[in-house]
Amino acid sequence: MNNSLVSQIEVLKIEELERVLALVYNVFMEFEAPDYSEQGIKAFGDFIEFNSIKNMIQDNILNFWVCYDKEKIVGVIATKKVSHICMLFVDKNYHRKGIARNLFETILSTVKNNPKIKEITVNSSPYAVEFYHKLGFKDVNSEQNVDGIRFTPMKLKITGV
């Protein structure tokens, strides 16, 4: 059964950043925040602060790809230093339609073109651990809690490089 949606993935246009961060925040609050302390929710809010993210994009620290359904932003993935996934969020109405996997495959195809990159890493939220396992990621440590942010460090070895 093919449940995937025909969608368009593009590199973030900076004028879309506010809309992208609104999606990230809304999805975080619904699916992640219930598992986090107040400190963790605040730390995440601080991390996605508009000017901070904008500066990291302009300094080439963060890379963003956005998934659209027509004009609507339905998903986003961001990497830090190319091979560390630091954000992957999909609008709840688009869950289980292949969007997160398509966003991930965009990252995978990008890093496979760089022979220096041997793995992709992620600090998975409790909500996303199973998703990353299905993609082939392996836990590299048990769940951590830093500044109230709960995560499991994971990595995926890049094959065929």
Coordinates of N, CA and C in Angstrom, one line a residue:
M1 N 0.8 -1.2 0.0 CA 0.0 0.0 0.0 C 0.9 1.2 0.0
N2 N 0.7 2.1 -0.9 CA 1.5 3.3 -1.0 C 0.7 4.5 -0.4
N3 N 1.2 4.9 0.7 CA 0.5 6.0 1.5 C 1.2 7.3 1.3
S4 N 2.1 7.4 0.4 CA 2.9 8.6 0.3 C 2.2 9.7 -0.5
L5 N 2.5 10.9 -0.2 CA 1.9 12.0 -0.8 C 2.8 12.6 -1.8
V6 N 2.3 13.1 -2.9 CA 3.1 13.8 -3.9 C 3.4 15.2 -3.2
S7 N 4.7 15.4 -3.0 CA 5.0 16.7 -2.3 C 6.3 17.2 -2.9
Q8 N 6.6 18.4 -2.6 CA 7.7 19.1 -3.2 C 8.6 19.5 -2.1
I9 N 9.9 19.1 -2.2 CA 10.9 19.5 -1.2 C 11.9 20.5 -1.8
E10 N 12.1 21.6 -1.1 CA 13.0 22.6 -1.6 C 13.9 23.1 -0.4
V11 N 15.0 23.7 -0.7 CA 15.8 24.4 0.3 C 15.0 25.6 0.8
L12 N 15.1 25.8 2.1 CA 14.4 26.9 2.7 C 14.7 28.2 2.0
K13 N 13.7 29.0 1.7 CA 13.8 30.4 1.3 C 13.7 31.2 2.6
I14 N 14.7 32.0 2.9 CA 14.7 32.7 4.2 C 13.4 33.4 4.6
E15 N 12.7 33.9 3.5 CA 11.4 34.6 3.8 C 10.4 33.6 4.3
E16 N 10.6 32.3 4.2 CA 9.6 31.3 4.7 C 10.0 30.9 6.2
L17 N 11.1 31.4 6.7 CA 11.6 30.9 8.0 C 10.5 31.1 9.1
E18 N 9.8 32.2 9.2 CA 8.8 32.4 10.2 C 7.7 31.3 10.1
R19 N 7.2 31.0 8.9 CA 6.2 30.0 8.8 C 6.8 28.6 9.2
V20 N 8.0 28.3 8.8 CA 8.7 27.0 9.1 C 8.8 26.9 10.6
L21 N 9.2 27.9 11.3 CA 9.4 27.8 12.8 C 8.1 27.7 13.5
A22 N 7.0 28.3 12.9 CA 5.7 28.1 13.5 C 5.2 26.7 13.4
L23 N 5.5 26.0 12.3 CA 5.2 24.6 12.1 C 6.0 23.8 13.1
V24 N 7.3 24.1 13.2 CA 8.1 23.3 14.2 C 7.6 23.5 15.6
Y25 N 7.3 24.7 16.0 CA 6.8 25.0 17.4 C 5.5 24.2 17.6
N26 N 4.5 24.4 16.7 CA 3.2 23.7 16.9 C 3.3 22.2 17.0
V27 N 4.1 21.6 16.1 CA 4.2 20.2 16.2 C 4.9 19.8 17.5
F28 N 6.0 20.5 17.8 CA 6.7 20.2 19.1 C 5.7 20.3 20.2
M29 N 4.9 21.3 20.3 CA 4.0 21.5 21.5 C 3.0 20.3 21.6
E30 N 2.5 19.9 20.4 CA 1.5 18.8 20.5 C 2.1 17.4 20.7
F31 N 3.3 17.1 20.1 CA 3.8 15.7 20.1 C 5.0 15.5 21.1
E32 N 5.8 16.6 21.3 CA 7.0 16.4 22.1 C 6.8 17.0 23.5
A33 N 6.3 18.2 23.6 CA 6.2 18.9 24.9 C 5.6 18.1 26.0
P34 N 4.6 17.2 25.7 CA 4.0 16.4 26.8 C 5.0 15.5 27.5
D35 N 6.1 15.2 26.9 CA 7.2 14.4 27.4 C 8.3 15.2 28.1
Y36 N 8.2 16.5 28.0 CA 9.3 17.4 28.5 C 8.9 18.2 29.7
S37 N 9.9 18.6 30.5 CA 9.7 19.5 31.6 C 9.5 20.9 31.1
E38 N 9.1 21.8 32.0 CA 9.0 23.2 31.6 C 10.3 23.7 31.1
Q39 N 11.4 23.3 31.8 CA 12.8 23.7 31.4 C 13.1 23.2 30.0
G40 N 12.7 22.0 29.6 CA 12.9 21.5 28.3 C 12.1 22.2 27.2
I41 N 10.9 22.6 27.6 CA 10.0 23.3 26.6 C 10.6 24.7 26.4
K42 N 11.1 25.3 27.5 CA 11.7 26.6 27.3 C 13.0 26.5 26.5
A43 N 13.8 25.5 26.8 CA 15.1 25.3 26.1 C 14.9 25.1 24.6
F44 N 13.8 24.4 24.2 CA 13.5 24.2 22.8 C 13.1 25.5 22.2
G45 N 12.2 26.2 22.9 CA 11.7 27.5 22.4 C 12.9 28.5 22.2
D46 N 13.9 28.4 23.1 CA 15.0 29.3 22.9 C 15.8 28.9 21.7
F47 N 16.0 27.5 21.5 CA 16.7 27.0 20.3 C 16.1 27.5 19.0
I48 N 14.8 27.5 18.9 CA 14.2 27.8 17.6 C 13.8 29.3 17.5
E49 N 14.4 30.1 18.3 CA 14.2 31.6 18.3 C 14.6 32.1 16.9
F50 N 13.8 32.9 16.3 CA 13.9 33.3 14.9 C 15.3 33.9 14.6
N51 N 15.7 34.9 15.3 CA 17.0 35.5 14.9 C 18.2 34.6 15.1
S52 N 18.1 33.7 16.1 CA 19.2 32.7 16.3 C 19.3 31.7 15.1
I53 N 18.1 31.2 14.7 CA 18.1 30.3 13.6 C 18.5 31.0 12.3
K54 N 18.0 32.2 12.1 CA 18.4 33.0 10.9 C 19.9 33.1 10.8
N55 N 20.5 33.5 11.9 CA 21.9 33.7 12.0 C 22.7 32.4 11.7
M56 N 22.2 31.3 12.2 CA 22.9 30.0 12.0 C 22.7 29.6 10.5
I57 N 21.6 29.9 9.9 CA 21.4 29.6 8.5 C 22.4 30.5 7.6
Q58 N 22.5 31.8 8.0 CA 23.3 32.7 7.2 C 24.8 32.3 7.4
D59 N 25.2 31.8 8.6 CA 26.5 31.4 8.8 C 26.8 29.9 8.4
N60 N 25.9 29.4 7.6 CA 26.0 28.0 7.1 C 26.3 26.9 8.2
I61 N 25.7 27.2 9.4 CA 25.7 26.2 10.5 C 24.5 25.3 10.3
L62 N 23.4 25.8 9.9 CA 22.2 25.0 9.7 C 21.8 25.0 8.3
N63 N 21.3 23.9 7.8 CA 20.7 23.8 6.5 C 19.2 23.3 6.7
F64 N 18.3 23.9 6.0 CA 16.9 23.5 6.1 C 16.3 23.1 4.7
W65 N 15.5 22.1 4.7 CA 14.7 21.7 3.6 C 13.2 21.7 4.0
V66 N 12.4 22.2 3.1 CA 11.0 22.3 3.4 C 10.2 21.5 2.5
C67 N 9.1 20.8 3.0 CA 8.2 20.1 2.1 C 6.9 20.9 2.0
Y68 N 6.5 21.0 0.8 CA 5.2 21.7 0.5 C 4.2 20.8 -0.1
D69 N 2.9 21.1 0.3 CA 1.8 20.5 -0.4 C 1.1 21.7 -1.0
K70 N 1.3 21.9 -2.3 CA 1.0 23.2 -3.0 C 1.7 24.3 -2.3
E71 N 1.0 25.3 -1.7 CA 1.7 26.4 -1.0 C 1.9 26.1 0.5
K72 N 1.3 25.1 1.0 CA 1.3 24.9 2.4 C 2.6 24.1 2.8
I73 N 3.3 24.7 3.9 CA 4.4 24.0 4.5 C 3.9 22.9 5.3
V74 N 4.3 21.6 5.0 CA 3.8 20.5 5.7 C 4.9 19.7 6.5
G75 N 6.2 20.0 6.2 CA 7.3 19.3 6.9 C 8.6 20.1 6.7
V76 N 9.5 19.8 7.6 CA 10.8 20.5 7.6 C 11.8 19.6 8.2
I77 N 13.0 19.6 7.6 CA 14.2 18.9 8.2 C 15.3 19.9 8.2
A78 N 16.1 19.9 9.3 CA 17.2 20.8 9.4 C 18.4 20.0 9.8
T79 N 19.6 20.3 9.3 CA 20.8 19.6 9.7 C 21.8 20.7 10.2
K80 N 22.6 20.3 11.1 CA 23.7 21.1 11.6 C 25.0 20.5 11.1
K81 N 25.8 21.3 10.5 CA 27.1 20.8 9.9 C 26.8 19.7 8.9
V82 N 25.8 19.7 8.2 CA 25.4 18.8 7.1 C 24.9 17.5 7.5
S83 N 25.6 16.8 8.5 CA 25.2 15.4 8.8 C 24.6 15.1 10.1
H84 N 24.2 16.2 10.9 CA 23.5 16.0 12.1 C 22.1 16.5 12.0
I85 N 21.1 15.6 12.1 CA 19.7 16.1 12.0 C 19.3 16.7 13.3
C86 N 19.0 18.0 13.3 CA 18.6 18.7 14.5 C 17.1 19.0 14.6
M87 N 16.4 18.9 13.5 CA 15.0 19.1 13.5 C 14.4 18.3 12.3
L88 N 13.3 17.6 12.7 CA 12.4 16.9 11.7 C 11.0 17.0 12.2
F89 N 10.2 17.8 11.5 CA 8.8 18.0 12.0 C 7.9 17.9 10.8
V90 N 6.8 17.3 11.0 CA 5.7 17.2 10.0 C 4.4 17.5 10.6
D91 N 3.6 18.4 9.8 CA 2.3 18.8 10.2 C 1.5 17.5 10.6
K92 N 0.7 17.5 11.7 CA 0.0 16.3 12.1 C -1.0 15.8 11.1
N93 N -1.5 16.6 10.2 CA -2.4 16.1 9.2 C -1.7 15.4 8.1
Y94 N -0.4 15.4 8.1 CA 0.4 14.8 7.1 C 1.3 13.6 7.6
H95 N 1.0 13.3 8.9 CA 1.8 12.1 9.4 C 1.4 10.8 8.7
R96 N 2.4 9.9 8.6 CA 2.2 8.6 8.0 C 1.9 8.7 6.5
K97 N 2.4 9.7 5.8 CA 2.2 9.9 4.4 C 3.6 9.9 3.7
G98 N 4.7 9.5 4.4 CA 6.0 9.4 3.7 C 6.8 10.7 3.7
I99 N 6.2 11.8 4.3 CA 6.9 13.1 4.2 C 8.2 13.1 5.0
A100 N 8.2 12.6 6.2 CA 9.4 12.6 7.0 C 10.5 11.7 6.3
R101 N 10.1 10.6 5.8 CA 11.0 9.7 5.1 C 11.6 10.4 3.8
N102 N 10.7 11.1 3.1 CA 11.2 11.9 1.9 C 12.2 13.0 2.3
L103 N 11.9 13.7 3.4 CA 12.8 14.7 3.9 C 14.1 14.1 4.3
F104 N 14.1 12.9 5.0 CA 15.3 12.2 5.4 C 16.1 11.8 4.1
E105 N 15.4 11.3 3.1 CA 16.1 10.8 1.9 C 16.8 12.0 1.2
T106 N 16.2 13.2 1.3 CA 16.8 14.4 0.7 C 18.2 14.6 1.4
I107 N 18.2 14.5 2.8 CA 19.5 14.6 3.5 C 20.5 13.5 3.1
L108 N 19.9 12.3 3.0 CA 20.8 11.1 2.7 C 21.4 11.3 1.3
S109 N 20.7 11.8 0.3 CA 21.3 12.0 -1.0 C 22.3 13.1 -1.0
T110 N 22.1 14.1 -0.1 CA 23.0 15.2 0.0 C 24.4 14.7 0.6
V111 N 24.3 13.9 1.7 CA 25.5 13.5 2.3 C 26.2 12.4 1.6
K112 N 25.5 11.6 0.8 CA 26.2 10.6 0.0 C 27.1 11.2 -1.1
N113 N 26.9 12.4 -1.4 CA 27.7 13.1 -2.4 C 29.0 13.7 -1.7
N114 N 29.1 13.5 -0.4 CA 30.3 14.0 0.3 C 31.1 12.8 0.9
P115 N 32.2 12.4 0.3 CA 32.9 11.2 0.7 C 33.5 11.4 2.1
K116 N 33.6 12.6 2.7 CA 34.1 12.7 4.0 C 33.0 12.3 5.1
I117 N 31.8 12.3 4.7 CA 30.7 12.0 5.7 C 30.5 10.5 5.7
K118 N 30.7 9.9 6.8 CA 30.5 8.4 7.0 C 29.3 8.0 7.8
E119 N 28.7 9.0 8.4 CA 27.4 8.7 9.2 C 26.6 10.0 9.3
I120 N 25.3 9.7 9.6 CA 24.4 10.8 9.9 C 24.0 10.5 11.4
T121 N 24.0 11.6 12.2 CA 23.6 11.5 13.6 C 22.3 12.3 13.9
V122 N 21.7 11.9 15.0 CA 20.5 12.6 15.4 C 20.4 12.3 16.9
N123 N 19.8 13.3 17.6 CA 19.4 13.1 19.0 C 17.9 13.1 19.0
S124 N 17.4 11.8 18.9 CA 16.0 11.6 18.7 C 15.2 11.9 20.0
S125 N 14.1 12.6 19.7 CA 13.1 12.8 20.8 C 12.5 11.4 21.1
P126 N 11.9 11.2 22.3 CA 11.2 10.0 22.6 C 10.1 9.6 21.6
Y127 N 9.5 10.6 21.1 CA 8.4 10.4 20.1 C 8.9 9.8 18.8
A128 N 10.1 10.1 18.4 CA 10.6 9.7 17.1 C 11.6 8.5 17.0
V129 N 11.9 7.9 18.2 CA 12.8 6.9 18.3 C 12.5 5.7 17.3
E130 N 11.3 5.3 17.3 CA 10.9 4.2 16.4 C 11.0 4.5 14.9
F131 N 10.7 5.8 14.6 CA 10.8 6.2 13.2 C 12.3 6.1 12.8
Y132 N 13.2 6.6 13.6 CA 14.6 6.5 13.2 C 15.1 5.1 13.2
H133 N 14.6 4.2 14.1 CA 15.0 2.8 14.0 C 14.6 2.2 12.6
K134 N 13.4 2.6 12.2 CA 12.9 2.1 10.9 C 13.8 2.5 9.7
L135 N 14.4 3.7 9.9 CA 15.3 4.2 8.8 C 16.7 3.5 8.9
G136 N 16.9 2.8 10.0 CA 18.2 2.1 10.1 C 19.1 2.7 11.1
F137 N 18.7 3.7 11.8 CA 19.5 4.3 12.9 C 19.7 3.4 14.1
K138 N 20.8 3.4 14.7 CA 21.1 2.6 15.9 C 21.4 3.6 17.1
D139 N 20.9 3.2 18.2 CA 21.2 3.9 19.5 C 22.7 3.9 19.7
V140 N 23.3 5.0 20.1 CA 24.7 5.0 20.5 C 24.8 5.2 22.0
N141 N 23.7 5.5 22.7 CA 23.7 5.6 24.1 C 22.2 5.5 24.6
S142 N 22.0 5.5 25.9 CA 20.6 5.4 26.4 C 20.1 6.9 26.4
E143 N 18.8 7.0 26.7 CA 18.2 8.3 26.7 C 18.9 9.3 27.6
Q144 N 19.1 10.5 27.1 CA 19.8 11.5 27.9 C 18.7 12.6 28.2
N145 N 19.1 13.5 29.2 CA 18.3 14.6 29.5 C 19.2 15.8 29.8
V146 N 19.2 16.8 28.8 CA 20.1 17.9 28.9 C 19.2 19.2 28.9
D147 N 19.3 20.0 29.9 CA 18.5 21.2 30.0 C 17.0 20.9 29.8
G148 N 16.6 19.7 30.3 CA 15.2 19.3 30.2 C 14.8 18.7 28.8
I149 N 15.7 18.7 27.9 CA 15.5 18.1 26.6 C 15.8 16.6 26.7
R150 N 14.8 15.7 26.4 CA 15.0 14.3 26.4 C 15.3 13.8 25.0
F151 N 16.4 13.0 24.9 CA 16.8 12.5 23.6 C 17.6 11.3 23.7
T152 N 17.6 10.5 22.6 CA 18.4 9.3 22.5 C 19.4 9.6 21.4
P153 N 20.7 9.6 21.7 CA 21.7 9.8 20.6 C 21.7 8.5 19.7
M154 N 21.7 8.8 18.3 CA 21.6 7.7 17.4 C 22.5 8.1 16.2
K155 N 22.9 7.0 15.4 CA 23.6 7.3 14.2 C 23.3 6.2 13.2
L156 N 23.5 6.6 11.9 CA 23.3 5.8 10.8 C 24.6 5.8 10.0
K157 N 25.2 4.6 9.8 CA 26.4 4.6 9.0 C 26.0 4.7 7.5
I158 N 26.7 5.5 6.7 CA 26.5 5.7 5.3 C 27.2 4.6 4.6
T159 N 26.5 3.8 3.8 CA 27.1 2.7 3.0 C 27.3 3.2 1.6
G160 N 28.2 2.5 0.9 CA 28.4 2.8 -0.5 C 29.1 4.2 -0.7
V161 N 29.8 4.6 0.3 CA 30.5 5.9 0.1 C 31.9 5.7 -0.4

